[in-house]
PDB file of C-alpha atoms in Angstrom:
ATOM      1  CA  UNK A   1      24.799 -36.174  22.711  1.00 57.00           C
ATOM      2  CA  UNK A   2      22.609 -34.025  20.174  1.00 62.00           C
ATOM      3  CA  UNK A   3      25.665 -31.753  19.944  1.00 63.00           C
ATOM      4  CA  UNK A   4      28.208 -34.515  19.048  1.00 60.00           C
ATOM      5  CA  UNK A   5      25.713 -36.110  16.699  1.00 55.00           C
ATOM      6  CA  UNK A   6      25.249 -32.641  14.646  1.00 58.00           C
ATOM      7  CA  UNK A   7      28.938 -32.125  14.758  1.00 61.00           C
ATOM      8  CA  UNK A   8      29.955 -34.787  13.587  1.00 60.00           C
ATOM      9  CA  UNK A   9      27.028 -34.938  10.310  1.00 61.00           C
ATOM     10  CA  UNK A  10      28.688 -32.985   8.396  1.00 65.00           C
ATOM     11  CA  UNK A  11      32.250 -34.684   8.976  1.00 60.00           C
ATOM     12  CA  UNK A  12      30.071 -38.012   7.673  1.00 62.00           C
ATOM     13  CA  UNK A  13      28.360 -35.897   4.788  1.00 60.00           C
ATOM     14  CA  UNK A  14      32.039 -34.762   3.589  1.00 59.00           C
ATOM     15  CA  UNK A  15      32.998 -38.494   3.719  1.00 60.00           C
ATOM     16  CA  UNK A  16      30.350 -39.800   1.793  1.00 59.00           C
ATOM     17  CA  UNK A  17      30.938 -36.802  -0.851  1.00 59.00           C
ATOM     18  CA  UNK A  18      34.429 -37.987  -0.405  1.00 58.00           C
ATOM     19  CA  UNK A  19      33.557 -41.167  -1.049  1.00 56.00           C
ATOM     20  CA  UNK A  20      30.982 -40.781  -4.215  1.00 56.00           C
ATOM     21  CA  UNK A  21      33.642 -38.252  -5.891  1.00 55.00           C
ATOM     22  CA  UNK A  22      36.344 -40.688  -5.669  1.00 57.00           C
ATOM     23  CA  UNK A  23      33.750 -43.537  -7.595  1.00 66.00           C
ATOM     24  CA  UNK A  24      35.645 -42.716 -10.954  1.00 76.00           C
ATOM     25  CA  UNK A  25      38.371 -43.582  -9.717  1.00 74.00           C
ATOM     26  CA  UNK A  26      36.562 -47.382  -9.141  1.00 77.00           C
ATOM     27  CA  UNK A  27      34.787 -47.183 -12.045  1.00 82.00           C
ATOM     28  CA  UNK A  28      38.290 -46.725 -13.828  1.00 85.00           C
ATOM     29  CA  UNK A  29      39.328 -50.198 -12.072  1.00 87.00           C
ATOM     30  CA  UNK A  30      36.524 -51.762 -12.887  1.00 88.00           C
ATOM     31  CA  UNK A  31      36.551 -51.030 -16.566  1.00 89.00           C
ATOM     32  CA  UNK A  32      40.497 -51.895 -16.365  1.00 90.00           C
ATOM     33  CA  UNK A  33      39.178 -55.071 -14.861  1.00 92.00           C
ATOM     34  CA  UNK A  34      36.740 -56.037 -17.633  1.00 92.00           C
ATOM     35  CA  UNK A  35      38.971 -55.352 -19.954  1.00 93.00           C
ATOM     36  CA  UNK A  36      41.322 -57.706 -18.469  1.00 94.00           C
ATOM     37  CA  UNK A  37      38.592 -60.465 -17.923  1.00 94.00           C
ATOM     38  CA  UNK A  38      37.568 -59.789 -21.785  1.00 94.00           C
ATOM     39  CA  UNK A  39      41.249 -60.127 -22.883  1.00 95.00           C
ATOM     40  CA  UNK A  40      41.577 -63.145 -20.737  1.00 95.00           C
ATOM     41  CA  UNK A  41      38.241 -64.616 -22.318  1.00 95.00           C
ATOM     42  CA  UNK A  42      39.753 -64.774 -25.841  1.00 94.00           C
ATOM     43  CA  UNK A  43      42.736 -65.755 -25.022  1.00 96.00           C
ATOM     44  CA  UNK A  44      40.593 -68.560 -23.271  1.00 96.00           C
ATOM     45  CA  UNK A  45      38.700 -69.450 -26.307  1.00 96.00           C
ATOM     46  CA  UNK A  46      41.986 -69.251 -28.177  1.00 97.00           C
ATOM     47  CA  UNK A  47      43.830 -71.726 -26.275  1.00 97.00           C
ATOM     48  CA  UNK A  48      40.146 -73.943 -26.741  1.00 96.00           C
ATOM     49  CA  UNK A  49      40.041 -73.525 -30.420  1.00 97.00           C
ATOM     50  CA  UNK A  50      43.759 -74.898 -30.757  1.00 97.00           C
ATOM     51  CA  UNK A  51      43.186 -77.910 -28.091  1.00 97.00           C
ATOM     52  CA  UNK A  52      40.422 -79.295 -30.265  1.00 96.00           C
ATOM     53  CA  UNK A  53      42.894 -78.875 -33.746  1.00 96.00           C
ATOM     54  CA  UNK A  54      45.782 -80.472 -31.410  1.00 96.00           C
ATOM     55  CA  UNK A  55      42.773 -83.357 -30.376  1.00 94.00           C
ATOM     56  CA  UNK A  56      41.841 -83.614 -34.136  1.00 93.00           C
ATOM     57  CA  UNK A  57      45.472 -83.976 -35.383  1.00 93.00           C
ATOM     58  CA  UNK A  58      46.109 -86.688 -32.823  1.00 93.00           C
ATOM     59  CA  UNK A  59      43.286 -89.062 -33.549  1.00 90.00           C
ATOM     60  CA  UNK A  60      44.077 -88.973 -37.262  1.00 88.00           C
ATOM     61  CA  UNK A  61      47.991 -89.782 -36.242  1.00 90.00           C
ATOM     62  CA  UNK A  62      46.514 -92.372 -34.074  1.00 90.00           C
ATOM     63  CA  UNK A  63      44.621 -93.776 -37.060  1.00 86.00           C
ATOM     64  CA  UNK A  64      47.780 -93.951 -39.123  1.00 88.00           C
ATOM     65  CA  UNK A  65      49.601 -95.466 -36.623  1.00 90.00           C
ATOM     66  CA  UNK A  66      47.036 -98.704 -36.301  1.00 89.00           C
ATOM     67  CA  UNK A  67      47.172 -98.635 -40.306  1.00 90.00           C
ATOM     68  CA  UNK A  68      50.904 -98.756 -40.233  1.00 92.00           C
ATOM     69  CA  UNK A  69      50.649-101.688 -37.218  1.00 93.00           C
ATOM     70  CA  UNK A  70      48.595-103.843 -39.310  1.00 93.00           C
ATOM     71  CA  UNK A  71      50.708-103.275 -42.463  1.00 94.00           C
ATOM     72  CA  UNK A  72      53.390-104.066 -40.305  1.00 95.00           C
ATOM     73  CA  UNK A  73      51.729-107.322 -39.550  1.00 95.00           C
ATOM     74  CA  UNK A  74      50.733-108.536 -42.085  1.00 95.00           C
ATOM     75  CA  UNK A  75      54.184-107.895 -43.741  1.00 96.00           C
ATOM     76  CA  UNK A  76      55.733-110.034 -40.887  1.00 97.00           C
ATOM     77  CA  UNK A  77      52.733-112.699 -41.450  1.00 96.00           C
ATOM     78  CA  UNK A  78      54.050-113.152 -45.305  1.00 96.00           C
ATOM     79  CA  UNK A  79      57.855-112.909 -44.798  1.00 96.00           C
ATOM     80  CA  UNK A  80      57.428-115.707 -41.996  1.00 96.00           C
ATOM     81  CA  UNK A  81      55.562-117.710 -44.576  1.00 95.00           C
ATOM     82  CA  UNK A  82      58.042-117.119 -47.247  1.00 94.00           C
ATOM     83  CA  UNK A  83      60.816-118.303 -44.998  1.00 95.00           C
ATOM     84  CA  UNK A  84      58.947-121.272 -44.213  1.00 94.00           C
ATOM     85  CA  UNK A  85      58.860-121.999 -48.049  1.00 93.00           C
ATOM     86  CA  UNK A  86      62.170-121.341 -48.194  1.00 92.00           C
ATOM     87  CA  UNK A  87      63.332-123.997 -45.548  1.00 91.00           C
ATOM     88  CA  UNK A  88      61.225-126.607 -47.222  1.00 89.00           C
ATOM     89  CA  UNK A  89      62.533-125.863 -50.642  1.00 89.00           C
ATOM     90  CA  UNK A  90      66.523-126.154 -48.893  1.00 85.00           C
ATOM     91  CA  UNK A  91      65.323-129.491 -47.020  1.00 84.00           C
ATOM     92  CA  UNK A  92      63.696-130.925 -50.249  1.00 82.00           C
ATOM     93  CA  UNK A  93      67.070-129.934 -52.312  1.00 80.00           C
ATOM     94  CA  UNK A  94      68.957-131.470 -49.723  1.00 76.00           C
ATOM     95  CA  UNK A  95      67.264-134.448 -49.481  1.00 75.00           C
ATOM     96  CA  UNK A  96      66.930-134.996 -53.630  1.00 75.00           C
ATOM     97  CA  UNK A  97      70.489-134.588 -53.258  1.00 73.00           C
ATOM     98  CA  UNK A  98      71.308-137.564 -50.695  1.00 70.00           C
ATOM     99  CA  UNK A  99      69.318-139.660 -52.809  1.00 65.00           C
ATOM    100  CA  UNK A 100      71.344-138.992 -55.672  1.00 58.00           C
ATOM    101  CA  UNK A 101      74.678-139.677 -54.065  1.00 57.00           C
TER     102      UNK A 101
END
């Protein structure tokens, strides 16, 4: 058992040199990685930054459109008024004119 043990240290003690030589290899991934995760970042805050302008742009359309509704109302309100003037001004000329014949 003692003979299979120091056999097979130094097979481990080449893996683990194996193993810490090839750590540049990781460390190359993991700096590809964070720079990845730092390009995805600002893009994230990007995208953020133009969401809130988009937000902003749409409540001030929203404002405009309420303005133009009420406009719009009250614009209706006075031509249905006018009309109404209108159709007793007609019935009051029709009627002065009945008397007349």
């Amino acid at each position: 058992m003692k003979k299979r043990l120091l056999a097979l240290a130094p097979l481990a003690c080449c893996a683990l040199l194996v193993g810490c030589s090839s750590s540049n290899g990781v460390e190359k991934s993991v700096a590809g990685l964070s720079a990845k995760v730092y390009q995805l970042s600002s893009q994230v805050d990007q995208l953020t930054e133009q969401l809130e302008q988009v937000s902003e742009e749409a409540a001030s359309l929203k404002g405009g459109i309420f303005d133009a509704k009420a406009t719009s109302d009250l614009a209706y309100d006075e031509a249905t008024r006018a009309n109404e003037r209108i159709d007793l001004m007609s019935q009051s000329i029709v009627k002065s004119q009945s008397y007349v014949k």
